Amino acid sequence: MIEQLADSWNYVIVIILMMTGLFIVIARANLIKKLIGLSIFQTSVFLFYISLGKVAGGTAPILDGNPGTLYSNPLPHVLILTAIVVGVATTALGLALILRINEAFGSIEEDEIIAAKLNQSLARPKRPIDEASE
Amino acid sequence: MMGSVIFTNLPALLVVVPLLLAPISALFTFAGLGWAIAIVGTGASFIFALLLQSVTENGARISYHLGNWEPPWGIEFVVDSASSLTLVVMSGLGFLATLAARQLVKNEIAEKDIGKFYAAWLLVSGGLFGLVMTADAFNLFVFLEISALASVILIGMGAGTDRRALIAGYHYLVIGAVGATFYVIGVGFIYAMTGSLNMVDIANRIPDASGSAAIYVGFGFMVAGILVKAAIFPVHIWLPAAYSYAPSAVSTLLASIATKAALYVLARILFTVFSGMPEVVTIALSNVIVPLAVGGVFVGTIMAIYEADVKKLFAHSSVAQIGYIALGLGLGTPASVSAAFIHIGNHALIKGGIFMAIGGFVAALGARASLDSLIGIGRRLPLTATAFVICGLSLAGLPLTAGFISKLYLVRAILETESYVILSLVLISSALSVVYLWKIMEVMWMQPAPARLPKLVENPAIYLPIWIVALGNIWFGIDANWLVSASQMAAQILFDLSSGGGA
Amino acid sequence: MMSLQIAMLIGLLAPLMVAVLTPFLAVRHVWRDAAGPVGGVITFIAAVEVALAVLDGETPRLFVAQIAEGLAIEFAVTPLGAIFGLVASGLWILAALYSVGYMRGNHEKHQTRFAAFYAVAVHAAMAVAWSGNLLVLFIFYEILTFSTYPLVTHKESAVARNAGRLYMSILVGTSVILLLPAVVWVWFNTGTLDFRPGGYLEGQIDPTMVPILLGLFAFGVGKAALMPIHRWLPAAMVAPTPVSALLHAVAVVKAGVFTILTVVVYVFGIDFLAKTGASQWLIWLTAFTILASSVVAISKDDIKARLAYSTISQLSYIVLGAALASQMAVQGAALHIVMHAAGKITLFFCAGAIYVQAHLTKVSDLDGQGREMPWVFAAFFVGALSIIGIPPLGGSWSKFMLMVGAADAGYIAILVVLGLSSLLNVFYLLEPLSRAFFREKIKSVEVKRHPLVVIPPVMTALISVALFFYNETFLDLAILASGGR
């Protein structure tokens, strides 16, 4: 059992990171911490793909003209490049939203925001509400 | 010559046109121009989708190789009867939603942001079209995220009238990202075991690798990720807030097209990608999808009954309706899957119309649509309200409306599988849906409006698109030939592929 | 044949036209109010034309649209449908006249909306009557429910809204949960939804399932007001009386029993049903409903509530006729649709006339009022006798035939039930009259004369008498319906 785990230590790390990230996303009330958790979670998946692509004894997949050379699989790496871009975009958008949330609610703690929502749930709409319908 | 170039590249154009128009729209701050660009983009995609549908409605299959890389190495777009039907529904409703958006966003979004608003709008549309067409499992993730990130932007723009939109957007971002990442994990497992990312190729290779736990794990992760995106109970929690705090126009767009794409992807994964291990898929269908679908139907309906905010009410109702579609998929017979496709089309029509009409109320009232603010609205905004009633009756499944056709075929499909418990649960929930609908009808028409209210003026730019959708609800309730036969063809194609006839 | 199709079109579209035109005609109240009776006359002429063709053995057909494969919107008039069409359209003429008088006399609000939805309801009833298959029947059954909702909640008060909720929840609930699956079940098992003489379920369905399917229909058709799903009918009495009179004594409830009768005759087939004995439970349930609702009627002081329970009881006569599944019983049931309609609409007209003219709603308030409104009470008397089933009034025929039918089918106990029910009828229907004529006046009220609410009940009372002597048309249609010729 231990041996098996030690053999695939890279996957063990992936799983540890994955669980850590997911736990943070679910358990933390601070919106920034949530986002950090999300990033850790996504990064674990990146690592998972990268270790998938590694062929034991293979070199970097750059053609050297020698037919006997063993290469690692480049495809997962390329995929993860795309995924990293997506991850960055997600984080950036999340941070931008947190900024706006902080402006609107004066807090980035989820429980405080919920309390604020209950107190005064509506911001003023741009057009004045008809007096009679209020 | 030109025509044939366009024709052969239709699948790519359907995605590229909206995606390319998006940054152009973002450059301008002039509101009318942004809208015009969006109209061009969504209108063109509707035409493209119709052309594709006319080519594929008899079961033909278009395989488009992006950059001329042969599948399974390159990315492939597949348009067949199933995806083209979904595309027509989505692009058609997307176009109508864009038509209505012009007036609906006026009071909700600042003039200077409108260019960017339509940019995100086009990104959502293009991303969802790509989602439906792509036959590459990883490419699917990319489209999933393009559309999800753009939807978050659109939802967040609701902050102009209600700051809770920001929270809704944030939650959708995080939950959606977790769902998408689950999906990617699943793809990783499948890739590790089959060495392919092309859906049909995976399907062909799975029998060799079946029995391996990694395949099952990959299957579980992929399905779980898509369940989140499709807002199937209990991972639907992002949906009610997202729909209800988004700007009215955005609610219309998301409600009519976003979850439909995800549901289509779910069907494709269940019936195409994993057709090589039918026993496992069957277990997943009957033990996971069906119970969750029925749960969603009930939770959505009951939450809607107790909800006072009208937009949120219909968002909960969407959860229930998604449950019906998922149920159709989950029963896994050709009849039930075609019933699911019928409801994908009809529900897009119904909810599109309803959210448009609510947008119309909000625009005229300048206040959130709640059971209080809508008192007597029937007499104050008769045209919008009548169209709303038509869509509402369609939601309740009144005969001669589109919703009835859905119900008829779903009930028939369930009867065919002889699952009487499910049948009675579905029928009870369908009767309960009249309760929340009637709550609103009563408020709108049967309660005298408070005295001395200012006169409201109806704007043709708002009610005309709503009426188009409302008449669509009646049209597809009387002449359902096209939708029914297209859906049956779609289901047949999905199952043909799953029995190895594809590729 | 061509002209028949036109007649059918007219019969179906004339009420709809009235509904569509009403808002535009509302600029002149006279125009709007004339639209109903005129539309009624046109519809009735069309219905007569169609009924005569049916008597000649034809089946007038009108194809409208193909919804999808195997699902057509098509009208085809069965003998039963011809009967119901005649009743609904003929009584609409008088009811439209009456409702003008009632609504004006009461100064009701939203008269235009009322008139429009009233006509939509008649349209739906005509479409139910002439429906060519189960799908069309179901479609217009539902439309009938939805179009009568604004009429039930017409007063827009909290009581009316609550009644409206009960009305919708029972009628829509039963139809969605029970009737729809029953229809789909038939469709799924037989591949067709058409009506065929003699029925077609035999051999198509597992015999042990027949009672269940029949139950789905019997309870799915909430409009037939079988106990225990009868509560909507008394609740609907909150509507203005013209609604109670035409819709909740004729069009809506008759659409319910008509549906059951049609399904039994043209889908199950009475021979098949009699052979399997699948309807036995329904016979006893109707017997219970007949007696129980009569007893409840006695306890009701409100005139309209009493009439509502009387209606529940009488509707069960018709369902009983279907459940007995003998030719004579079906004929009696078909005839009872006509006879009860004429009698009960008279009673409701009278109740409304008493309300409009003297603002009395309770039986106990009627003491000594007989002489104030002699025509109204005379009409009430005739209507009551017809419901009780005393010659020379129309109601006696149908009741007699039902009794013979019960004896034919070998249910002697049912004869006792019917006899007992007649006694109870005597008690609760004649009590208001005895109070009105033989008791001291306890309330002095000012009686305002409104001829438009008095003439229609007198007319329908005369019709009840005439139906005793001149009923060959209906009888022939009923015999045709039961497959007797």
mmCIF file of C-alpha atoms in Angstrom, chain C residues 206-217 268 273 276-279 281:
data_model
loop_
_atom_site.group_PDB
_atom_site.id
_atom_site.type_symbol
_atom_site.label_atom_id
_atom_site.label_comp_id
_atom_site.label_asym_id
_atom_site.label_seq_id
_atom_site.Cartn_x
_atom_site.Cartn_y
_atom_site.Cartn_z
ATOM 1 C CA ASP C 206 -55.105 -5.847 -20.132
ATOM 2 C CA PRO C 207 -58.624 -6.550 -18.745
ATOM 3 C CA THR C 208 -57.441 -6.120 -15.151
ATOM 4 C CA MET C 209 -56.429 -2.582 -16.034
ATOM 5 C CA VAL C 210 -59.862 -1.611 -17.328
ATOM 6 C CA PRO C 211 -61.303 -0.583 -13.942
ATOM 7 C CA ILE C 212 -58.202 1.503 -13.303
ATOM 8 C CA LEU C 213 -58.427 3.228 -16.652
ATOM 9 C CA LEU C 214 -62.128 3.846 -16.095
ATOM 10 C CA GLY C 215 -61.255 5.296 -12.697
ATOM 11 C CA LEU C 216 -58.721 7.634 -14.260
ATOM 12 C CA PHE C 217 -61.434 8.893 -16.580
ATOM 13 C CA PHE C 268 -64.496 1.472 -24.084
ATOM 14 C CA LEU C 273 -67.575 -2.698 -20.226
ATOM 15 C CA THR C 276 -65.749 -7.157 -17.896
ATOM 16 C CA GLY C 277 -67.846 -5.699 -15.113
ATOM 17 C CA ALA C 278 -65.193 -3.064 -14.768
ATOM 18 C CA SER C 279 -67.695 -0.360 -14.045
ATOM 19 C CA TRP C 281 -67.499 0.105 -8.511
#
